[in-house]
PDB file of C-alpha atoms in Angstrom:
ATOM      1  CA  MET A   1     175.945   0.112   4.229  1.00 61.00           C
ATOM      2  CA  ASP A   2     175.017  -0.990   7.621  1.00 69.00           C
ATOM      3  CA  PRO A   3     177.161  -4.219   8.357  1.00 64.00           C
ATOM      4  CA  PHE A   4     175.021  -5.213  11.129  1.00 67.00           C
ATOM      5  CA  ALA A   5     171.859  -5.085   8.898  1.00 79.00           C
ATOM      6  CA  THR A   6     173.916  -7.230   6.019  1.00 78.00           C
ATOM      7  CA  VAL A   7     174.471  -9.583   8.660  1.00 78.00           C
ATOM      8  CA  ASP A   8     171.087  -9.959   9.543  1.00 84.00           C
ATOM      9  CA  ARG A   9     169.731  -9.891   6.087  1.00 87.00           C
ATOM     10  CA  LEU A  10     172.328 -12.845   5.285  1.00 84.00           C
ATOM     11  CA  SER A  11     171.387 -14.534   8.160  1.00 85.00           C
ATOM     12  CA  GLU A  12     167.734 -14.529   7.463  1.00 90.00           C
ATOM     13  CA  ARG A  13     168.286 -15.393   3.754  1.00 90.00           C
ATOM     14  CA  LEU A  14     170.357 -18.278   4.055  1.00 86.00           C
ATOM     15  CA  GLY A  15     168.924 -19.434   7.721  1.00 88.00           C
ATOM     16  CA  ILE A  16     172.387 -19.392   8.897  1.00 83.00           C
ATOM     17  CA  PRO A  17     172.790 -18.203  12.767  1.00 84.00           C
ATOM     18  CA  ALA A  18     174.230 -14.436  12.236  1.00 81.00           C
ATOM     19  CA  ALA A  19     177.044 -15.645  14.964  1.00 80.00           C
ATOM     20  CA  GLU A  20     178.509 -17.779  11.909  1.00 77.00           C
ATOM     21  CA  LEU A  21     178.359 -14.693   9.875  1.00 73.00           C
ATOM     22  CA  ASP A  22     180.270 -12.439  12.213  1.00 77.00           C
ATOM     23  CA  GLU A  23     183.746 -12.826  10.901  1.00 74.00           C
ATOM     24  CA  ALA A  24     184.510  -9.778   8.610  1.00 68.00           C
ATOM     25  CA  ASP A  25     186.468 -11.319   6.018  1.00 75.00           C
ATOM     26  CA  ARG A  26     184.117 -14.433   6.065  1.00 83.00           C
ATOM     27  CA  LEU A  27     181.056 -12.241   5.453  1.00 84.00           C
ATOM     28  CA  LEU A  28     182.739 -10.607   2.774  1.00 87.00           C
ATOM     29  CA  ARG A  29     183.290 -13.856   0.932  1.00 91.00           C
ATOM     30  CA  VAL A  30     179.581 -15.066   1.717  1.00 93.00           C
ATOM     31  CA  ALA A  31     178.089 -11.672   0.281  1.00 93.00           C
ATOM     32  CA  ARG A  32     180.099 -11.987  -2.803  1.00 95.00           C
ATOM     33  CA  ILE A  33     179.247 -15.527  -3.588  1.00 97.00           C
ATOM     34  CA  VAL A  34     175.778 -15.321  -2.965  1.00 97.00           C
ATOM     35  CA  GLU A  35     175.662 -12.067  -5.351  1.00 96.00           C
ATOM     36  CA  GLU A  36     177.682 -14.206  -7.796  1.00 97.00           C
ATOM     37  CA  ALA A  37     175.343 -17.405  -7.543  1.00 98.00           C
ATOM     38  CA  ASP A  38     172.358 -15.210  -7.872  1.00 97.00           C
ATOM     39  CA  ARG A  39     173.459 -13.713 -11.196  1.00 97.00           C
ATOM     40  CA  VAL A  40     174.290 -17.198 -12.794  1.00 97.00           C
ATOM     41  CA  PHE A  41     171.421 -18.922 -11.587  1.00 97.00           C
ATOM     42  CA  GLY A  42     169.052 -15.825 -12.273  1.00 97.00           C
ATOM     43  CA  SER A  43     167.117 -16.728  -8.795  1.00 96.00           C
ATOM     44  CA  GLY A  44     167.787 -16.076  -5.271  1.00 96.00           C
ATOM     45  CA  ASP A  45     166.099 -19.488  -4.540  1.00 97.00           C
ATOM     46  CA  LYS A  46     167.866 -21.367  -7.062  1.00 97.00           C
ATOM     47  CA  ALA A  47     171.288 -20.006  -5.818  1.00 97.00           C
ATOM     48  CA  ASN A  48     170.318 -20.465  -2.245  1.00 97.00           C
ATOM     49  CA  ARG A  49     169.432 -24.143  -3.140  1.00 97.00           C
ATOM     50  CA  TRP A  50     172.716 -24.664  -4.615  1.00 97.00           C
ATOM     51  CA  LEU A  51     174.878 -23.132  -1.978  1.00 98.00           C
ATOM     52  CA  ARG A  52     173.100 -25.308   0.661  1.00 97.00           C
ATOM     53  CA  THR A  53     173.364 -28.600  -1.138  1.00 97.00           C
ATOM     54  CA  ALA A  54     176.038 -30.758  -0.897  1.00 97.00           C
ATOM     55  CA  GLN A  55     178.345 -31.355  -4.037  1.00 95.00           C
ATOM     56  CA  PRO A  56     180.206 -34.274  -5.078  1.00 95.00           C
ATOM     57  CA  MET A  57     182.899 -32.285  -6.398  1.00 93.00           C
ATOM     58  CA  TRP A  58     183.910 -31.075  -2.844  1.00 97.00           C
ATOM     59  CA  ASN A  59     183.326 -34.467  -0.975  1.00 96.00           C
ATOM     60  CA  ASP A  60     179.590 -33.913  -0.496  1.00 97.00           C
ATOM     61  CA  ALA A  61     180.221 -30.576   1.257  1.00 97.00           C
ATOM     62  CA  CYS A  62     177.915 -27.680   0.454  1.00 97.00           C
ATOM     63  CA  PRO A  63     179.511 -24.704  -1.107  1.00 98.00           C
ATOM     64  CA  LEU A  64     178.493 -22.578   1.852  1.00 96.00           C
ATOM     65  CA  ALA A  65     180.802 -24.674   4.130  1.00 96.00           C
ATOM     66  CA  LEU A  66     183.833 -23.852   2.023  1.00 97.00           C
ATOM     67  CA  LEU A  67     183.469 -20.211   2.427  1.00 95.00           C
ATOM     68  CA  ASP A  68     185.726 -20.021   5.675  1.00 90.00           C
ATOM     69  CA  SER A  69     188.578 -19.549   3.511  1.00 90.00           C
ATOM     70  CA  ASP A  70     189.752 -17.779   0.421  1.00 91.00           C
ATOM     71  CA  ALA A  71     190.734 -20.679  -1.134  1.00 96.00           C
ATOM     72  CA  GLY A  72     187.282 -22.286  -0.538  1.00 97.00           C
ATOM     73  CA  ALA A  73     185.773 -19.185  -1.799  1.00 97.00           C
ATOM     74  CA  GLN A  74     187.935 -19.012  -4.981  1.00 97.00           C
ATOM     75  CA  SER A  75     186.830 -23.008  -5.557  1.00 98.00           C
ATOM     76  CA  VAL A  76     183.202 -22.276  -5.203  1.00 98.00           C
ATOM     77  CA  SER A  77     183.782 -19.089  -7.594  1.00 98.00           C
ATOM     78  CA  ASP A  78     185.223 -21.276 -10.080  1.00 97.00           C
ATOM     79  CA  GLU A  79     182.593 -23.884 -10.105  1.00 97.00           C
ATOM     80  CA  LEU A  80     180.159 -20.922 -10.628  1.00 97.00           C
ATOM     81  CA  THR A  81     182.037 -19.882 -13.631  1.00 96.00           C
ATOM     82  CA  ARG A  82     181.918 -23.362 -15.224  1.00 95.00           C
ATOM     83  CA  ILE A  83     178.185 -23.543 -14.336  1.00 95.00           C
ATOM     84  CA  GLU A  84     177.637 -20.297 -16.285  1.00 95.00           C
ATOM     85  CA  PHE A  85     179.443 -21.121 -19.175  1.00 93.00           C
ATOM     86  CA  GLY A  86     178.328 -24.409 -19.481  1.00 90.00           C
ATOM     87  CA  ASP A  87     181.463 -26.233 -18.752  1.00 78.00           C
ATOM     88  CA  PHE A  88     180.798 -29.163 -16.262  1.00 62.00           C
ATOM     89  CA  ALA A  89     184.064 -31.191 -17.089  1.00 51.00           C
TER      90      ALA A  89
END
């Protein structure tokens, strides 16, 4: 897989400048979470909307904003698991 093509595809899909996806670790986290969100929501459009929408559990930060760190990505992944299994508590 061409990493530059991956950056370009994610940049276009999410409406994020490619420079923001430049860091390899962040790119891998974003790609993993996007794939997980697509699976959970069953639609790329629904997943994108959720990833870009402010969420109260993160003080109105959107999930994409949390993907700068492993801890943030884990928090988003955990929330996707709760959504998948209907555990909103």
